[in-house]
Short mmCIF file of C-alpha atoms and ligand atoms in Angstrom, two decimals:
data_model
loop_
_atom_site.label_atom_id
_atom_site.label_comp_id
_atom_site.label_asym_id
_atom_site.label_seq_id
_atom_site.Cartn_x
_atom_site.Cartn_y
_atom_site.Cartn_z
CA MET G 1 198.31 -88.88 -48.62
CA GLN G 2 194.76 -89.24 -47.19
CA LEU G 3 193.37 -87.28 -44.23
CA ALA G 4 190.34 -88.31 -42.19
CA LEU G 5 189.38 -84.72 -41.41
CA PRO G 6 186.16 -82.86 -42.24
CA ASP G 7 186.10 -80.61 -45.30
CA THR G 8 186.70 -76.96 -44.38
CA LEU G 9 184.04 -75.94 -46.86
CA ARG G 10 181.83 -77.44 -49.54
CA TRP G 11 180.13 -76.17 -52.67
CA GLN G 12 176.90 -78.12 -53.16
CA ASP G 13 173.89 -77.36 -55.34
CA ASP G 14 174.99 -73.77 -55.97
CA GLN G 15 175.45 -73.08 -52.28
CA LEU G 16 178.44 -72.60 -49.98
CA HIS G 17 178.56 -74.69 -46.79
CA LEU G 18 181.15 -73.83 -44.13
CA LEU G 19 182.43 -76.05 -41.37
CA ASP G 20 181.67 -73.94 -38.27
CA GLN G 21 185.17 -73.72 -36.76
CA ARG G 22 183.87 -71.84 -33.70
CA GLN G 23 182.32 -75.10 -32.56
CA LEU G 24 185.36 -77.32 -33.02
CA PRO G 25 186.42 -79.71 -31.71
CA GLN G 26 183.20 -80.43 -29.81
CA HIS G 27 180.82 -80.26 -32.77
CA ILE G 28 181.23 -80.87 -36.49
CA GLU G 29 178.51 -78.75 -38.03
CA TYR G 30 178.16 -77.03 -41.38
CA LEU G 31 176.56 -73.64 -41.86
CA ALA G 32 174.71 -73.16 -45.16
CA ILE G 33 175.42 -69.66 -46.48
CA GLU G 34 172.28 -68.01 -47.87
CA THR G 35 173.34 -64.40 -48.38
CA LEU G 36 176.39 -62.24 -49.00
CA GLU G 37 175.91 -60.68 -45.54
CA GLN G 38 176.04 -64.14 -43.96
CA ALA G 39 179.27 -64.88 -45.81
CA TRP G 40 180.75 -61.57 -44.56
CA GLN G 41 179.73 -62.44 -40.99
CA ALA G 42 181.11 -65.98 -41.28
CA ILE G 43 184.51 -64.63 -42.33
CA HIS G 44 184.47 -61.83 -39.76
CA THR G 45 183.50 -64.09 -36.86
CA LEU G 46 186.01 -66.83 -37.79
CA THR G 47 183.34 -69.41 -38.61
CA VAL G 48 185.73 -69.96 -41.51
CA ARG G 49 189.30 -68.77 -40.88
CA GLY G 50 192.86 -69.23 -42.03
CA ALA G 51 194.18 -67.17 -44.94
CA PRO G 52 193.61 -69.58 -47.86
CA ALA G 53 190.24 -70.77 -46.51
CA ILE G 54 188.79 -67.27 -46.26
CA GLY G 55 189.92 -66.65 -49.84
CA ILE G 56 188.23 -69.80 -51.12
CA ALA G 57 185.08 -69.12 -49.08
CA ALA G 58 184.90 -65.55 -50.36
CA ALA G 59 185.33 -66.72 -53.96
CA TYR G 60 182.38 -69.12 -53.66
CA ALA G 61 180.32 -66.55 -51.75
CA LEU G 62 180.95 -63.95 -54.43
CA ALA G 63 179.98 -66.39 -57.18
CA GLN G 64 176.85 -67.38 -55.22
CA SER G 65 175.87 -63.73 -54.81
CA MET G 66 175.90 -63.35 -58.61
CA HIS G 67 173.36 -66.11 -59.24
CA PRO G 68 171.15 -64.73 -61.99
CA ARG G 69 167.86 -63.58 -60.44
CA HIS G 70 166.77 -61.00 -62.94
CA LEU G 71 167.87 -59.77 -66.32
CA GLU G 72 170.75 -57.32 -66.19
CA THR G 73 173.18 -55.84 -68.70
CA HIS G 74 176.87 -56.76 -68.62
CA GLU G 75 177.59 -53.33 -67.16
CA GLU G 76 175.07 -53.88 -64.37
CA PHE G 77 176.48 -57.37 -63.73
CA LEU G 78 180.04 -56.03 -63.45
CA ARG G 79 178.99 -53.14 -61.21
CA ARG G 80 177.18 -55.51 -58.85
CA LEU G 81 180.15 -57.93 -58.96
CA GLN G 82 182.61 -55.18 -57.97
CA GLY G 83 180.32 -53.90 -55.20
CA ASN G 84 179.91 -57.39 -53.72
CA ALA G 85 183.66 -58.01 -54.06
CA ASP G 86 184.55 -54.81 -52.18
CA TYR G 87 182.06 -55.66 -49.46
CA LEU G 88 183.50 -59.16 -48.93
CA LYS G 89 187.06 -57.80 -48.84
CA SER G 90 186.12 -55.63 -45.89
CA ALA G 91 185.35 -58.66 -43.68
CA ARG G 92 189.00 -59.07 -42.58
CA PRO G 93 191.93 -56.82 -43.56
CA THR G 94 195.16 -58.75 -42.94
CA ALA G 95 195.24 -61.98 -44.97
CA VAL G 96 195.97 -61.03 -48.56
CA ASN G 97 194.27 -64.22 -49.79
CA LEU G 98 190.83 -62.71 -49.28
CA ALA G 99 191.44 -59.75 -51.61
CA TRP G 100 193.44 -61.92 -53.99
CA ALA G 101 190.71 -64.55 -54.45
CA VAL G 102 187.94 -61.98 -54.81
CA ASP G 103 190.00 -60.02 -57.37
CA GLU G 104 190.60 -63.24 -59.35
CA LEU G 105 186.83 -63.65 -59.60
CA VAL G 106 186.32 -60.05 -60.66
CA LYS G 107 188.93 -60.57 -63.41
CA ALA G 108 187.18 -63.76 -64.56
CA GLY G 109 183.85 -61.89 -64.56
CA GLN G 110 185.32 -59.06 -66.62
CA SER G 111 186.44 -61.43 -69.36
CA SER G 112 183.16 -63.37 -69.33
CA PRO G 113 180.38 -61.82 -67.22
CA THR G 114 178.35 -64.93 -66.35
CA TYR G 115 177.49 -66.77 -63.17
CA ASN G 116 178.98 -70.02 -64.53
CA THR G 117 182.32 -68.34 -65.21
CA LEU G 118 182.47 -67.16 -61.60
CA VAL G 119 181.63 -70.59 -60.21
CA GLU G 120 184.29 -72.17 -62.41
CA ALA G 121 186.87 -69.63 -61.19
CA ALA G 122 186.00 -70.34 -57.54
CA VAL G 123 186.19 -74.11 -58.08
CA GLU G 124 189.60 -73.61 -59.74
CA ILE G 125 190.93 -71.58 -56.77
CA HIS G 126 189.72 -74.34 -54.44
CA ARG G 127 191.26 -77.11 -56.53
CA GLU G 128 194.58 -75.25 -56.95
CA ASP G 129 194.81 -74.65 -53.21
CA GLU G 130 194.78 -78.39 -52.51
CA LEU G 131 197.48 -78.97 -55.11
CA ILE G 132 199.60 -76.13 -53.72
CA CYS G 133 199.36 -77.47 -50.16
CA ARG G 134 200.37 -80.92 -51.38
CA HIS G 135 203.47 -79.40 -53.05
CA ILE G 136 204.33 -77.38 -49.90
CA GLY G 137 204.22 -80.70 -48.05
CA GLU G 138 206.62 -82.30 -50.51
CA HIS G 139 209.08 -79.38 -50.42
CA GLY G 140 209.02 -79.01 -46.64
CA ALA G 141 209.08 -82.71 -45.77
CA GLY G 142 212.89 -82.96 -45.77
CA LEU G 143 213.06 -80.43 -42.92
CA ILE G 144 211.45 -82.97 -40.58
CA GLU G 145 214.05 -85.59 -39.68
CA PRO G 146 213.19 -88.84 -37.89
CA GLY G 147 212.73 -88.14 -34.18
CA ALA G 148 212.43 -84.36 -34.67
CA ASN G 149 210.56 -82.13 -32.24
CA LEU G 150 208.59 -79.37 -33.94
CA LEU G 151 206.64 -76.43 -32.65
CA THR G 152 203.79 -74.65 -34.42
CA HIS G 153 201.48 -71.75 -33.63
CA CYS G 154 197.83 -71.02 -34.43
CA ASN G 155 196.26 -73.23 -37.09
CA ALA G 156 197.86 -73.38 -40.52
CA GLY G 157 196.40 -76.84 -40.92
CA SER G 158 193.86 -78.59 -43.08
CA LEU G 159 191.12 -76.51 -41.45
CA ALA G 160 192.77 -73.28 -42.64
CA VAL G 161 192.87 -74.32 -46.30
CA SER G 162 191.21 -76.81 -48.66
CA ARG G 163 193.19 -79.82 -47.33
CA PHE G 164 196.61 -80.71 -45.79
CA GLY G 165 197.32 -77.17 -44.51
CA THR G 166 200.46 -75.17 -45.19
CA ALA G 167 202.61 -75.44 -42.04
CA THR G 168 201.15 -78.89 -41.39
CA ALA G 169 201.54 -80.21 -44.95
CA PRO G 170 205.18 -81.32 -44.39
CA MET G 171 204.02 -82.97 -41.14
CA TYR G 172 201.21 -84.88 -42.85
CA HIS G 173 203.62 -85.85 -45.63
CA GLN G 174 206.23 -87.27 -43.25
CA HIS G 175 203.62 -88.96 -41.09
CA ALA G 176 202.22 -90.72 -44.17
CA ALA G 177 205.78 -91.79 -45.02
CA GLY G 178 206.14 -93.40 -41.58
CA VAL G 179 208.68 -90.87 -40.24
CA PRO G 180 208.31 -90.51 -36.43
CA PHE G 181 208.28 -86.96 -35.01
CA HIS G 182 206.54 -84.93 -32.34
CA VAL G 183 204.85 -81.51 -32.40
CA TYR G 184 204.43 -78.94 -29.64
CA VAL G 185 201.32 -76.87 -30.34
CA ASP G 186 200.94 -73.40 -28.84
CA GLU G 187 197.38 -72.99 -27.59
CA THR G 188 197.27 -69.55 -29.30
CA ARG G 189 195.49 -67.02 -27.11
CA PRO G 190 192.97 -65.47 -27.24
CA LEU G 191 190.90 -67.68 -29.58
CA TYR G 192 192.80 -70.97 -29.09
CA GLN G 193 193.21 -71.97 -32.74
CA GLY G 194 196.19 -74.11 -31.62
CA ALA G 195 194.39 -75.91 -28.81
CA ARG G 196 191.00 -76.28 -30.48
CA LEU G 197 192.05 -76.83 -34.08
CA THR G 198 195.72 -77.77 -34.62
CA ALA G 199 196.12 -80.08 -31.63
CA TRP G 200 192.82 -81.69 -32.61
CA GLU G 201 193.53 -82.16 -36.31
CA LEU G 202 197.09 -83.44 -35.82
CA SER G 203 196.10 -85.89 -33.09
CA GLN G 204 193.05 -87.04 -35.10
CA SER G 205 195.54 -87.88 -37.84
CA GLY G 206 197.70 -89.91 -35.44
CA ILE G 207 200.54 -87.37 -35.06
CA ASP G 208 202.21 -87.18 -31.63
CA VAL G 209 201.19 -83.81 -30.15
CA THR G 210 201.86 -81.93 -26.92
CA LEU G 211 199.76 -78.84 -26.21
CA ILE G 212 201.52 -75.95 -24.42
CA CYS G 213 200.48 -72.46 -23.33
CA ASP G 214 201.97 -69.75 -25.55
CA SER G 215 204.10 -68.58 -22.63
CA MET G 216 205.80 -72.00 -22.38
CA ALA G 217 207.51 -71.88 -25.77
CA ALA G 218 210.57 -70.18 -24.24
CA THR G 219 210.90 -72.88 -21.63
CA VAL G 220 210.68 -75.82 -24.03
CA MET G 221 213.21 -74.15 -26.32
CA SER G 222 215.57 -73.39 -23.43
CA GLN G 223 215.37 -77.08 -22.52
CA GLY G 224 216.56 -78.00 -26.03
CA LYS G 225 213.24 -79.70 -26.80
CA VAL G 226 212.51 -77.95 -30.11
CA ASP G 227 214.47 -78.68 -33.32
CA LEU G 228 212.30 -76.75 -35.75
CA VAL G 229 209.44 -74.25 -35.84
CA ILE G 230 207.03 -74.16 -38.80
CA VAL G 231 204.19 -71.64 -38.92
CA GLY G 232 201.78 -70.42 -41.57
CA THR G 233 201.26 -66.84 -42.71
CA ASP G 234 198.54 -64.39 -43.68
CA ARG G 235 200.81 -62.32 -45.87
CA VAL G 236 204.46 -62.23 -46.89
CA THR G 237 205.51 -58.82 -48.22
CA ALA G 238 208.01 -58.00 -50.98
CA ASN G 239 210.95 -57.74 -48.55
CA GLY G 240 210.14 -61.13 -46.97
CA ASP G 241 208.47 -59.87 -43.78
CA VAL G 242 205.96 -62.37 -42.43
CA VAL G 243 202.57 -61.36 -41.06
CA ASN G 244 200.94 -64.11 -39.01
CA LYS G 245 198.89 -64.80 -35.88
CA ILE G 246 199.83 -62.71 -32.87
CA GLY G 247 202.61 -64.50 -31.01
CA THR G 248 204.54 -65.53 -34.12
CA LEU G 249 207.03 -62.67 -33.70
CA GLY G 250 207.80 -63.80 -30.15
CA LEU G 251 208.50 -67.31 -31.41
CA ALA G 252 210.83 -66.02 -34.13
CA VAL G 253 212.77 -63.98 -31.56
CA LEU G 254 213.05 -67.06 -29.35
CA CYS G 255 214.23 -69.16 -32.29
CA HIS G 256 216.94 -66.59 -33.00
CA HIS G 257 218.03 -66.67 -29.35
CA TYR G 258 218.08 -70.46 -29.10
CA SER G 259 219.35 -71.13 -32.67
CA VAL G 260 216.22 -73.01 -33.71
CA PRO G 261 215.35 -72.85 -37.44
CA PHE G 262 212.21 -70.78 -38.04
CA TYR G 263 210.31 -71.73 -41.23
CA VAL G 264 207.15 -70.21 -42.71
CA ALA G 265 204.86 -72.06 -45.12
CA CYS G 266 203.53 -69.67 -47.77
CA PRO G 267 201.36 -70.55 -50.77
CA SER G 268 201.51 -68.18 -53.74
CA SER G 269 198.07 -66.80 -52.81
CA THR G 270 199.61 -65.42 -49.58
CA TYR G 271 202.53 -63.61 -51.22
CA ASP G 272 201.98 -59.88 -51.63
CA GLU G 273 204.72 -58.46 -53.79
CA GLN G 274 202.77 -55.16 -54.06
CA THR G 275 203.32 -54.28 -50.40
CA PRO G 276 206.94 -53.38 -49.66
CA THR G 277 207.23 -54.32 -45.97
CA GLY G 278 205.20 -55.67 -43.08
CA ALA G 279 204.85 -52.15 -41.69
CA ALA G 280 202.42 -51.35 -44.51
CA VAL G 281 200.08 -54.27 -43.79
CA PRO G 282 196.79 -53.47 -42.02
CA ILE G 283 196.74 -55.43 -38.78
CA GLU G 284 193.27 -56.49 -37.72
CA GLU G 285 192.36 -55.33 -34.23
CA ARG G 286 189.59 -57.49 -32.82
CA ASN G 287 187.05 -56.95 -30.09
CA ALA G 288 188.69 -56.59 -26.68
CA GLU G 289 186.06 -58.93 -25.28
CA GLU G 290 187.95 -61.85 -26.84
CA ILE G 291 190.75 -61.16 -24.36
CA ARG G 292 188.72 -60.10 -21.35
CA GLN G 293 186.28 -63.01 -21.64
CA SER G 294 184.73 -63.22 -18.20
CA HIS G 295 187.94 -62.71 -16.22
CA ALA G 296 188.47 -58.96 -16.33
CA ALA G 297 185.13 -57.52 -17.24
CA THR G 298 185.91 -53.82 -16.78
CA VAL G 299 189.57 -53.56 -17.78
CA THR G 300 190.74 -52.05 -21.09
CA ALA G 301 192.23 -54.73 -23.36
CA TYR G 302 194.25 -54.50 -26.59
CA ASN G 303 193.68 -57.23 -29.16
CA PRO G 304 195.79 -57.08 -32.35
CA ALA G 305 195.14 -60.39 -34.15
CA PHE G 306 198.44 -60.52 -36.07
CA ASP G 307 202.08 -59.46 -35.80
CA VAL G 308 204.96 -58.86 -38.21
CA THR G 309 208.11 -60.97 -38.11
CA PRO G 310 211.02 -59.22 -39.84
CA ALA G 311 212.51 -61.14 -42.75
CA ALA G 312 215.86 -61.28 -40.93
CA LEU G 313 214.38 -63.69 -38.36
CA VAL G 314 213.03 -66.12 -40.96
CA THR G 315 215.21 -69.11 -41.87
CA GLY G 316 213.21 -70.04 -44.94
CA ILE G 317 209.84 -69.78 -46.65
CA ILE G 318 208.36 -73.04 -47.88
CA THR G 319 206.38 -72.48 -51.08
CA GLU G 320 204.77 -74.83 -53.58
CA ARG G 321 207.81 -74.28 -55.79
CA GLY G 322 210.56 -74.89 -53.24
CA ILE G 323 212.12 -73.22 -50.20
CA ALA G 324 213.14 -69.55 -50.46
CA HIS G 325 215.88 -68.21 -48.21
CA THR G 326 215.76 -64.58 -49.32
CA ALA G 327 213.13 -62.16 -50.62
CA GLN G 328 214.82 -62.40 -54.05
CA ASP G 329 214.47 -66.21 -54.03
CA LEU G 330 210.83 -65.81 -53.11
CA ALA G 331 210.07 -63.38 -55.93
CA GLN G 332 211.61 -65.83 -58.39
CA LEU G 333 209.88 -68.90 -56.99
CA ILE G 334 206.36 -67.54 -56.74
CA PRO G 335 204.70 -66.34 -59.88
CA ARG G 336 201.75 -64.08 -59.00
CA THR G 337 199.35 -66.32 -60.91
CA LEU G 338 197.72 -69.60 -60.06
CA ALA G 339 200.05 -72.58 -60.12
CA SER G 340 199.50 -75.04 -62.94
O1 LIG Q 401 192.71 -65.46 -37.19
P1 LIG Q 401 192.96 -66.71 -37.98
O2 LIG Q 401 192.60 -67.96 -37.24
O3 LIG Q 401 192.33 -66.66 -39.35
O4 LIG Q 401 194.53 -66.72 -38.19
C1 LIG Q 401 195.11 -67.75 -38.96
C2 LIG Q 401 196.59 -67.67 -39.04
O5 LIG Q 401 197.21 -66.78 -38.52
C3 LIG Q 401 197.26 -68.72 -39.90
O6 LIG Q 401 198.55 -68.99 -39.40
C4 LIG Q 401 197.38 -68.20 -41.34
O7 LIG Q 401 196.17 -67.71 -41.78
C5 LIG Q 401 197.87 -69.25 -42.26
S1 LIG Q 401 196.67 -70.49 -42.58
C6 LIG Q 401 197.35 -71.58 -43.69
#
C-alpha cells in the first residue's frame, strides 16, 4: 500500500522537521525545529497534531534537546532529560501518546544515558507507528464492504500519524485492494481538521469523499446514507471509554439511535490502562478565539477540544492486534509495550 502524501514529520541531520498542518491544504511547508520551546509551541499550536504524531514529534524533539553540547555527568544528563520531558508533556494534556512517547525515551535514557540511545528510541517509535497503522488497516479492512458509505470525524489520517492513519488505514487498505466505497467527512469545527486535512488526504489518494458540516451528520444518517462510522482516538481508558475530538460523542449517540456501527481505531500507544474511565482524563480547553474567529468578537465562548464517548456506545475498537468488542478484549489484545 503506497500513499502519495507528504510525510507528517522528518528526522534529518539530527533535526526534526514538521509538516506545518496549519497551512494545509494550501501550502506544503516544513518547519525546522531548532529548540525545545519551538517543539512545545508546534505541538501546542497544532503545527503537528493527531495523537500518534505528537508522540513521535515529542520523542524526536526530546532526543534533539539532549544533543551533547557540554560535558555532563550521567546524573546531570538524566535530570535534564526528565526536565525536558516534563516540559514537552505540558504542551497538550489529552492525547496519552505524548506522555507515553516521552516516557519511553526517559526509560531508554535511564538504561543508557546517551544522545544516540535517545535518537534510536525515537526512530523506533516512529517506525513502529507505521507498522501498527498498517496492521490496523488490515484488521479493519473487512468492516468496509463494497459500496459502503462511511463517515469519519476530525483527522485520524496519515497526517495524524507516521503514515496510513488509524481510522483511515482500513480505508486506504480497501482502496488499494480496489474495493469501491464512499466517505462522508465532518468538517470538524472549530479548526476544520476534517475539511482541511481528512477530505484533502482521502481525495488526494483517489477515495470518493463528500464533505459535510458537523451538524449534517444526523441528516445523512436519518436518510440511511451511512453504513459505518470509523473515528480515531486520543485516549481509550481501562473501561473502554473513548476520548476523541469534540463532536465524536454526538456521532456515537446518533449511531446508537440510527443503528449504525460505531468503530474506533486505537493503536497501543493510545491505550491508557492506568486511567479507569474517561471522566478522569484531562480535557484540553483551547482559546475561545478559535470559536469566535471574527464572527462574534465580544461574546464568551467555550472551547473544549475533546469529548468522552462511553464504552457502551462503541461497537468495536480496531487495534493492531485485532478488533476488541469489550474492555476485557482490549486489555488482552494490547500489550502496554511496543509491538514487535
Ligand atoms: O486536536 P487534534 O487535531 O490533535 O485532534 C486529533 C484527533 O482528535 C484525532 O482523532 C486523534 O488524535 C486520533 S489521530 C490518529
